[in-house]
Amino acid sequence: MHPLIKLGVLAIALALSGSGMAAGKLYCCDDAKGMQVCGDVLPQACYGRAYREIGASGRTLRNVAAPLTAEERAQQALEEAKRKEEEAALKEQQRKDQALLNTYGSVKDIEAMRSRAQDDVQRSIAAAQEKIAEIRAQRKQYEDEAEFYKKKQLPAAVQKGLNDTAFEITAQESIIESKQKELKIIREKYDEDKRRYIDLSRRGLTRQ
């Protein structure tokens, strides 16, 4: 505060103290014209503006900020929402990290679990491939029989056999495609688990 202004505030404070200033406090602000306005109660000119609460000695007891505008409140709400989202994301990551450390005891554990998971899926793929081979052998019989009816109506049993085997082969091929995608997901998951586990271990984090 400028010395002259401080003296002016002190003079006002002393004058008001002689006339019963409430609790020995003075409220001052700069009005719309930039002029300082003071009173033993908050002057009307200070409504909606930043003001200072000054003691009888002329010392500022506290500064009160001006109320936020609608835009400032909206921005504050956005920032608060973002802060909460970041805090929630951090807590979730910490939870996942701890779960990872509690699941694996070493990098070898990760590789062992990866191998078991991959083996299960690869067995399913192999079983589907074997099933396709069996179905194609059955279908060959229907195809051979159909050769006798090139220019004739196929018997219902032969037509049904061709249709059923075609459907079953497509179904098994879909299983293989799905399992291959699952195999890719497993590899990516354990690659990420391994990378994260090594990173956490280097930072000295352990099981709880």
XYZ file of N, CA and C in Angstrom:
624
model
N 0.849 -1.198 0.000
C 0.000 0.000 0.000
C 0.884 1.247 0.000
N 0.547 2.239 -0.870
C 1.302 3.489 -0.936
C 1.241 4.188 0.418
N 2.369 4.810 0.874
C 2.397 5.463 2.201
C 1.281 6.458 2.403
N 0.976 7.263 1.362
C -0.078 8.275 1.514
C -1.446 7.630 1.679
N -1.661 6.547 0.896
C -2.941 5.831 1.004
C -3.056 5.192 2.373
N -1.920 4.605 2.832
C -1.925 3.959 4.148
C -2.258 4.966 5.232
N -1.687 6.159 5.102
C -1.983 7.204 6.094
C -3.449 7.599 6.038
N -3.983 7.638 4.794
C -5.393 8.001 4.645
C -6.292 6.970 5.279
N -5.972 5.690 5.070
C -6.757 4.609 5.664
C -6.678 4.670 7.171
N -5.459 4.918 7.682
C -5.279 4.994 9.130
C -6.069 6.146 9.711
N -6.073 7.266 8.975
C -6.822 8.428 9.458
C -8.307 8.120 9.515
N -8.797 7.421 8.466
C -10.220 7.053 8.456
C -10.521 6.105 9.604
N -9.586 5.160 9.813
C -9.770 4.187 10.887
C -9.843 4.866 12.235
N -8.966 5.857 12.444
C -8.964 6.566 13.726
C -10.230 7.383 13.895
N -10.660 7.971 12.777
C -11.869 8.791 12.850
C -13.078 7.928 13.162
N -13.148 6.770 12.498
C -14.281 5.890 12.734
C -14.222 5.263 14.116
N -12.977 5.051 14.624
C -12.867 4.450 15.945
C -13.435 5.375 17.006
N -13.318 6.637 16.723
C -13.864 7.591 17.693
C -15.365 7.657 17.623
N -15.934 7.152 16.517
C -17.397 7.209 16.387
C -18.008 5.828 16.506
N -17.196 4.866 17.053
C -17.750 3.527 17.314
C -17.643 2.587 16.141
N -16.456 2.499 15.512
C -16.271 1.586 14.385
C -16.564 0.167 14.849
N -17.371 -0.581 14.091
C -17.796 -1.920 14.484
C -16.599 -2.833 14.637
N -16.403 -3.384 15.822
C -15.356 -4.357 16.141
C -13.978 -3.851 15.778
N -13.827 -2.527 15.614
C -12.526 -1.962 15.311
C -12.043 -2.305 13.916
N -12.934 -2.618 12.963
C -12.534 -2.992 11.612
C -13.021 -1.979 10.593
N -12.314 -1.958 9.483
C -12.632 -1.055 8.388
C -12.629 -1.863 7.099
N -13.580 -1.612 6.222
C -13.674 -2.330 4.960
C -13.420 -1.349 3.818
N -12.444 -1.650 2.985
C -12.050 -0.750 1.903
C -11.972 -1.485 0.572
N -12.321 -0.769 -0.493
C -12.187 -1.309 -1.840
C -11.969 -0.162 -2.797
N -11.615 -0.502 -4.023
C -11.525 0.497 -5.083
C -12.833 0.440 -5.850
N -13.516 1.587 -5.956
C -14.814 1.569 -6.625
C -14.643 1.523 -8.137
N -15.743 1.657 -8.849
C -15.724 1.541 -10.304
C -14.831 2.580 -10.960
N -14.594 3.714 -10.262
C -13.737 4.771 -10.811
C -12.293 4.648 -10.337
N -12.012 3.597 -9.562
C -10.668 3.401 -9.072
C -10.359 4.166 -7.805
N -11.386 4.773 -7.231
C -11.226 5.538 -5.985
C -11.426 4.603 -4.802
N -10.634 4.806 -3.756
C -10.761 3.980 -2.558
C -11.967 4.414 -1.745
N -12.766 3.415 -1.369
C -13.958 3.661 -0.555
C -13.847 2.792 0.684
N -14.086 3.373 1.857
C -13.981 2.633 3.120
C -15.213 2.871 3.987
N -15.458 1.941 4.897
C -16.551 2.097 5.837
C -16.458 1.066 6.941
N -17.137 1.353 8.075
C -17.102 0.388 9.175
C -17.988 -0.815 8.877
N -18.835 -0.719 7.857
C -19.524 -1.858 7.259
C -19.189 -1.812 5.766
N -19.334 -2.917 5.079
C -18.935 -2.954 3.680
C -19.755 -1.944 2.871
N -19.088 -0.945 2.262
C -19.802 0.057 1.468
C -20.505 -0.583 0.282
N -21.601 0.024 -0.106
C -22.350 -0.511 -1.235
C -21.504 -0.546 -2.493
N -20.597 0.415 -2.644
C -19.727 0.475 -3.823
C -18.796 -0.720 -3.901
N -18.632 -1.436 -2.774
C -17.727 -2.590 -2.738
C -18.434 -3.900 -3.046
N -19.773 -3.836 -3.152
C -20.494 -5.066 -3.427
C -20.060 -5.632 -4.780
N -19.750 -6.890 -4.806
C -19.327 -7.542 -6.038
C -17.910 -7.210 -6.440
N -17.134 -6.587 -5.537
C -15.761 -6.214 -5.834
C -14.830 -6.786 -4.758
N -13.548 -6.869 -5.078
C -12.580 -7.296 -4.078
C -12.449 -6.197 -3.025
N -12.276 -6.604 -1.769
C -12.114 -5.593 -0.720
C -11.127 -6.079 0.330
N -10.692 -5.136 1.172
C -9.743 -5.433 2.239
C -10.397 -5.184 3.587
N -10.105 -6.025 4.524
C -10.562 -5.840 5.895
C -9.359 -5.317 6.691
N -9.493 -4.129 7.226
C -8.368 -3.445 7.864
C -8.643 -3.237 9.350
N -7.614 -3.493 10.150
C -7.742 -3.307 11.594
C -7.584 -1.851 11.993
N -7.842 -1.567 13.272
C -7.754 -0.192 13.767
C -6.351 0.377 13.617
N -5.338 -0.480 13.554
C -3.953 -0.025 13.412
C -3.616 0.334 11.978
N -4.509 0.058 11.061
C -4.247 0.320 9.660
C -3.667 -0.874 8.935
N -3.461 -1.995 9.649
C -2.907 -3.194 9.042
C -4.024 -4.021 8.382
N -3.752 -4.528 7.191
C -4.737 -5.361 6.488
C -4.854 -6.711 7.186
N -6.072 -7.025 7.633
C -6.309 -8.300 8.306
C -6.537 -9.420 7.303
N -7.219 -9.119 6.231
C -7.425 -10.124 5.183
C -7.896 -9.450 3.904
N -7.640 -10.132 2.786
C -8.100 -9.673 1.481
C -9.191 -10.615 0.985
N -10.275 -10.064 0.566
C -11.394 -10.863 0.069
C -11.494 -10.666 -1.439
N -11.392 -11.743 -2.186
C -11.446 -11.653 -3.644
C -12.850 -11.316 -4.124
N -12.918 -10.743 -5.295
C -14.223 -10.438 -5.890
C -14.928 -11.743 -6.262
N -16.262 -11.766 -6.178
C -16.996 -12.974 -6.577
C -16.688 -13.335 -8.034
N -16.687 -14.623 -8.322
C -16.396 -15.082 -9.671
C -17.536 -14.733 -10.625
N -17.171 -14.434 -11.860
C -18.184 -14.225 -12.887
C -18.739 -15.584 -13.313
N -19.816 -15.553 -14.084
C -20.407 -16.805 -14.567
C -19.389 -17.601 -15.383
N -18.617 -16.914 -16.228
C -17.605 -17.586 -17.041
C -16.509 -18.178 -16.164
N -16.093 -17.417 -15.140
C -15.058 -17.906 -14.232
C -15.537 -19.114 -13.449
N -16.819 -19.089 -13.031
C -17.370 -20.235 -12.309
C -17.415 -21.467 -13.203
N -17.804 -21.254 -14.474
C -17.858 -22.376 -15.424
C -16.459 -22.943 -15.649
N -15.463 -22.055 -15.798
C -14.089 -22.505 -15.994
C -13.574 -23.246 -14.776
N -13.925 -22.724 -13.598
C -13.519 -23.365 -12.348
C -14.135 -24.762 -12.241
N -15.396 -24.879 -12.644
C -16.075 -26.179 -12.592
C -15.410 -27.171 -13.547
N -15.018 -26.681 -14.737
C -14.330 -27.551 -15.693
C -12.986 -28.019 -15.149
N -12.258 -27.088 -14.556
C -10.950 -27.429 -13.994
C -11.082 -28.418 -12.841
N -12.123 -28.234 -12.028
C -12.354 -29.141 -10.903
C -12.726 -30.540 -11.408
N -13.570 -30.580 -12.441
C -13.960 -31.865 -13.019
C -12.747 -32.579 -13.625
N -11.896 -31.799 -14.293
C -10.685 -32.377 -14.882
C -9.753 -32.904 -13.794
N -9.630 -32.135 -12.709
C -8.770 -32.549 -11.599
C -9.269 -33.866 -11.002
N -10.586 -33.968 -10.827
C -11.155 -35.190 -10.260
C -10.950 -36.384 -11.195
N -11.091 -36.141 -12.509
C -10.868 -37.216 -13.479
C -9.423 -37.696 -13.424
N -8.495 -36.745 -13.325
C -7.073 -37.105 -13.263
C -6.765 -37.869 -11.983
N -7.369 -37.438 -10.870
C -7.161 -38.140 -9.599
C -7.718 -39.561 -9.670
N -8.908 -39.695 -10.273
C -9.524 -41.017 -10.399
C -8.687 -41.923 -11.305
N -8.160 -41.339 -12.389
C -7.322 -42.118 -13.310
C -6.042 -42.567 -12.618
N -5.467 -41.676 -11.809
C -4.234 -42.011 -11.082
C -4.489 -43.133 -10.079
N -5.601 -43.037 -9.353
C -5.937 -44.077 -8.370
C -6.186 -45.412 -9.057
N -6.860 -45.370 -10.206
C -7.138 -46.606 -10.943
C -5.843 -47.227 -11.439
N -4.915 -46.396 -11.919
C -3.631 -46.917 -12.382
C -2.841 -47.515 -11.227
N -2.893 -46.856 -10.079
C -2.211 -47.384 -8.895
C -2.805 -48.725 -8.478
N -4.144 -48.832 -8.588
C -4.812 -50.094 -8.248
C -4.362 -51.201 -9.200
N -4.318 -50.883 -10.496
C -3.897 -51.866 -11.493
C -2.442 -52.268 -11.279
N -1.604 -51.275 -10.966
C -0.179 -51.571 -10.738
C 0.006 -52.508 -9.554
N -0.754 -52.249 -8.478
C -0.624 -53.096 -7.300
C -1.149 -54.498 -7.581
N -2.238 -54.572 -8.348
C -2.781 -55.885 -8.717
C -1.773 -56.653 -9.562
N -1.069 -55.951 -10.433
C -0.055 -56.580 -11.276
C 1.071 -57.144 -10.417
N 1.536 -56.345 -9.459
C 2.622 -56.788 -8.577
C 2.182 -57.957 -7.702
N 0.901 -57.962 -7.324
C 0.393 -59.050 -6.483
C 0.150 -60.339 -7.286
N 0.001 -60.191 -8.605
C -0.253 -61.358 -9.463
C 1.031 -62.095 -9.815
N 2.085 -61.336 -10.098
C 3.339 -61.939 -10.545
C 4.445 -61.752 -9.500
N 5.250 -62.801 -9.360
C 6.386 -62.697 -8.446
C 7.677 -62.368 -9.160
N 7.671 -62.560 -10.499
C 8.874 -62.300 -11.286
C 8.491 -62.268 -12.759
N 9.466 -61.899 -13.593
C 9.236 -61.894 -15.038
C 8.996 -63.320 -15.529
N 9.644 -64.301 -14.886
C 9.446 -65.705 -15.262
C 7.994 -66.122 -15.047
N 7.369 -65.603 -13.986
C 5.952 -65.907 -13.752
C 5.090 -65.407 -14.909
N 5.420 -64.216 -15.400
C 4.661 -63.638 -16.520
C 4.794 -64.521 -17.760
N 6.025 -64.932 -18.043
C 6.256 -65.775 -19.227
C 5.560 -67.133 -19.094
N 5.555 -67.683 -17.867
C 4.907 -68.977 -17.644
C 3.399 -68.872 -17.861
N 2.786 -67.795 -17.353
C 1.345 -67.607 -17.510
C 0.994 -67.315 -18.967
N 1.871 -66.575 -19.653
C 1.664 -66.309 -21.079
C 1.654 -67.641 -21.850
N 2.621 -68.488 -21.534
C 2.745 -69.769 -22.236
C 1.516 -70.641 -22.020
N 1.012 -70.694 -20.776
C -0.177 -71.513 -20.489
C -1.396 -70.984 -21.234
N -1.546 -69.649 -21.220
C -2.700 -69.048 -21.894
C -2.647 -69.292 -23.399
N -1.462 -69.152 -23.988
C -1.307 -69.381 -25.420
C -1.540 -70.846 -25.773
N -1.035 -71.745 -24.929
C -1.201 -73.183 -25.198
C -2.679 -73.566 -25.237
N -3.465 -72.994 -24.299
C -4.902 -73.297 -24.262
C -5.578 -72.891 -25.571
N -5.250 -71.690 -26.038
C -5.866 -71.193 -27.270
C -5.380 -71.986 -28.482
N -4.099 -72.286 -28.525
C -3.554 -73.045 -29.653
C -4.144 -74.454 -29.726
N -4.438 -75.044 -28.563
C -5.102 -76.354 -28.567
C -6.501 -76.255 -29.170
N -7.191 -75.160 -28.853
C -8.529 -74.952 -29.426
C -8.456 -74.783 -30.934
N -7.433 -74.075 -31.411
C -7.254 -73.886 -32.856
C -6.963 -75.226 -33.526
N -6.088 -76.004 -32.911
C -5.737 -77.316 -33.473
C -6.957 -78.231 -33.526
N -7.792 -78.174 -32.470
C -8.998 -79.015 -32.437
C -9.961 -78.616 -33.551
N -10.090 -77.307 -33.798
C -10.980 -76.836 -34.857
C -10.438 -77.249 -36.227
N -9.130 -77.194 -36.388
C -8.524 -77.600 -37.664
C -8.742 -79.091 -37.925
N -8.626 -79.890 -36.876
C -8.876 -81.333 -37.012
C -10.333 -81.598 -37.377
N -11.214 -80.814 -36.744
C -12.646 -80.973 -37.031
C -12.947 -80.635 -38.485
N -12.303 -79.594 -38.996
C -12.505 -79.209 -40.397
C -12.058 -80.324 -41.333
N -10.918 -80.950 -40.997
C -10.407 -82.058 -41.818
C -11.414 -83.209 -41.846
N -12.017 -83.505 -40.714
C -13.007 -84.572 -40.637
C -14.240 -84.235 -41.474
N -14.690 -82.973 -41.330
C -15.898 -82.558 -42.054
C -15.651 -82.569 -43.563
N -14.443 -82.146 -43.976
C -14.132 -82.143 -45.405
C -14.091 -83.559 -45.971
N -13.650 -84.499 -45.156
C -13.658 -85.906 -45.587
C -15.095 -86.383 -45.792
N -15.989 -85.978 -44.867
C -17.413 -86.336 -45.008
C -18.009 -85.658 -46.247
N -17.639 -84.408 -46.424
C -18.189 -83.646 -47.559
C -17.747 -84.259 -48.890
N -16.517 -84.770 -48.914
C -16.002 -85.377 -50.157
C -16.900 -86.532 -50.611
N -17.428 -87.251 -49.636
C -18.326 -88.362 -49.965
C -19.593 -87.835 -50.647
N -20.137 -86.729 -50.095
C -21.338 -86.137 -50.689
C -21.028 -85.548 -52.068
N -19.848 -84.946 -52.202
C -19.460 -84.370 -53.494
C -19.294 -85.472 -54.551
N -18.680 -86.583 -54.150
C -18.512 -87.713 -55.078
C -19.876 -88.247 -55.515
N -20.790 -88.342 -54.566
C -22.132 -88.849 -54.887
C -22.880 -87.877 -55.788
N -22.625 -86.587 -55.569
C -23.311 -85.575 -56.380
C -22.871 -85.613 -57.830
N -21.701 -86.181 -58.098
C -21.195 -86.278 -59.466
C -22.131 -87.102 -60.352
N -22.848 -88.012 -59.727
C -23.773 -88.861 -60.489
C -25.060 -88.124 -60.852
N -25.248 -86.933 -60.294
C -26.509 -86.210 -60.500
C -26.267 -84.829 -61.113
N -25.248 -84.730 -61.999
C -24.912 -83.431 -62.581
C -26.087 -82.786 -63.305
N -26.825 -83.587 -64.008
C -27.934 -83.039 -64.789
C -29.282 -83.445 -64.211
N -29.256 -83.918 -62.971
C -30.503 -84.356 -62.334
C -30.667 -83.661 -60.991
N -31.861 -83.794 -60.473
C -32.157 -83.263 -59.149
C -31.381 -84.065 -58.109
N -30.627 -83.361 -57.244
C -29.885 -84.048 -56.190
C -30.847 -84.641 -55.171
N -30.585 -85.832 -54.690
C -31.400 -86.388 -53.608
C -31.333 -85.457 -52.395
N -32.425 -85.396 -51.665
C -32.486 -84.491 -50.508
C -31.385 -84.772 -49.506
N -31.063 -86.046 -49.289
C -30.039 -86.412 -48.301
C -28.658 -85.891 -48.722
N -28.385 -85.982 -50.053
C -27.092 -85.503 -50.557
C -27.007 -83.983 -50.431
N -28.082 -83.307 -50.842
C -28.096 -81.845 -50.754
C -27.948 -81.386 -49.297
N -28.645 -82.074 -48.404
C -28.552 -81.721 -46.986
C -27.131 -81.946 -46.475
N -26.521 -83.040 -46.911
C -25.151 -83.329 -46.485
C -24.180 -82.251 -46.939
N -24.342 -81.797 -48.167
C -23.482 -80.723 -48.684
C -23.694 -79.423 -47.915
N -24.968 -79.107 -47.679
C -25.289 -77.863 -46.960
C -24.767 -77.899 -45.514
N -25.014 -79.023 -44.847
C -24.605 -79.143 -43.441
C -23.093 -79.079 -43.287
N -22.377 -79.790 -44.142
C -20.919 -79.794 -44.021
C -20.334 -78.415 -44.346
N -20.948 -77.728 -45.319
C -20.479 -76.371 -45.649
C -20.668 -75.443 -44.449
N -21.822 -75.578 -43.793
C -22.111 -74.756 -42.616
C -21.130 -75.067 -41.472
N -20.870 -76.361 -41.258
C -19.987 -76.768 -40.168
C -18.547 -76.308 -40.405
N -18.102 -76.362 -41.649
C -16.752 -75.889 -41.972
C -16.644 -74.378 -41.707
N -17.672 -73.633 -42.132
C -17.681 -72.177 -41.903
C -17.662 -71.866 -40.407
N -18.429 -72.645 -39.631
C -18.478 -72.435 -38.186
C -17.111 -72.677 -37.558
N -16.438 -73.739 -37.965
C -15.113 -74.047 -37.414
C -14.076 -73.002 -37.836
N -14.193 -72.509 -39.061
C -13.284 -71.461 -39.528
C -13.481 -70.170 -38.726
N -14.736 -69.908 -38.336
C -15.015 -68.735 -37.495
C -14.373 -68.900 -36.124
N -14.432 -70.114 -35.592
C -13.795 -70.394 -34.298
C -12.289 -70.144 -34.387
N -11.680 -70.625 -35.459
C -10.231 -70.444 -35.637
C -9.886 -68.955 -35.723
N -10.685 -68.209 -36.495
C -10.442 -66.763 -36.636
C -10.553 -66.059 -35.286
N -11.585 -66.432 -34.522
C -11.776 -65.841 -33.198
C -10.628 -66.176 -32.258
N -10.174 -67.416 -32.289
C -9.077 -67.851 -31.421
C -7.756 -67.191 -31.815
N -7.555 -66.955 -33.097
C -6.345 -66.262 -33.533
C -6.322 -64.818 -33.025
N -7.504 -64.174 -33.022
C -7.600 -62.827 -32.460
C -7.320 -62.864 -30.954
N -7.868 -63.890 -30.285
C -7.641 -64.053 -28.850
C -6.154 -64.252 -28.562
N -5.485 -65.006 -29.417
C -4.053 -65.254 -29.257
C -3.272 -63.942 -29.364
N -3.669 -63.088 -30.290
C -3.022 -61.782 -30.463
C -3.223 -60.917 -29.214
N -4.443 -60.937 -28.661
C -4.744 -60.160 -27.454
C -3.907 -60.653 -26.279
N -3.782 -61.976 -26.156
C -2.989 -62.558 -25.063
C -1.535 -62.097 -25.159
N -0.974 -62.147 -26.359
C 0.419 -61.729 -26.543
C 0.606 -60.267 -26.175
N -0.325 -59.422 -26.621
C -0.229 -57.986 -26.317
C -0.383 -57.734 -24.821
N -1.309 -58.465 -24.172
C -1.537 -58.293 -22.737
C -0.282 -58.636 -21.937
N 0.302 -59.795 -22.228
C 1.465 -60.204 -21.443
C 2.713 -59.391 -21.793
N 2.776 -58.891 -23.005
C 3.869 -57.970 -23.357
C 3.765 -56.708 -22.508
N 2.540 -56.187 -22.395
C 2.328 -54.971 -21.599
C 2.541 -55.248 -20.118
N 2.048 -56.395 -19.625
C 2.251 -56.751 -18.218
C 3.745 -56.845 -17.898
N 4.490 -57.446 -18.809
C 5.932 -57.605 -18.597
C 6.618 -56.241 -18.578
N 6.268 -55.390 -19.542
C 6.871 -54.051 -19.595
C 6.560 -53.256 -18.327
N 5.293 -53.308 -17.906
C 4.883 -52.542 -16.722
C 5.521 -53.119 -15.462
N 5.596 -54.432 -15.362
C 6.183 -55.078 -14.186
C 7.653 -54.676 -14.039
N 8.387 -54.688 -15.138
C 9.799 -54.299 -15.101
C 9.933 -52.841 -14.678
N 9.062 -51.983 -15.207
C 9.103 -50.560 -14.858
C 8.823 -50.345 -13.374
N 7.795 -51.014 -12.844
C 7.443 -50.869 -11.425
C 8.551 -51.426 -10.532
N 9.148 -52.530 -10.948
C 10.217 -53.148 -10.171
C 11.438 -52.226 -10.094
N 11.738 -51.561 -11.200
C 12.866 -50.623 -11.216
C 12.622 -49.435 -10.292
N 11.341 -49.108 -10.097
C 11.001 -48.004 -9.191
C 10.904 -48.448 -7.739
N 11.165 -49.730 -7.520
C 11.207 -50.240 -6.146
C 9.863 -50.591 -5.546
N 8.807 -50.645 -6.378
C 7.480 -51.018 -5.857
C 7.415 -52.530 -5.710
N 6.754 -52.976 -4.647
C 6.675 -54.413 -4.348
C 5.241 -54.809 -4.025
N 5.038 -56.116 -3.780
C 3.726 -56.634 -3.387
C 3.290 -56.046 -2.047
N 1.981 -56.038 -1.861
C 1.432 -55.628 -0.548
C 0.585 -56.758 -0.002
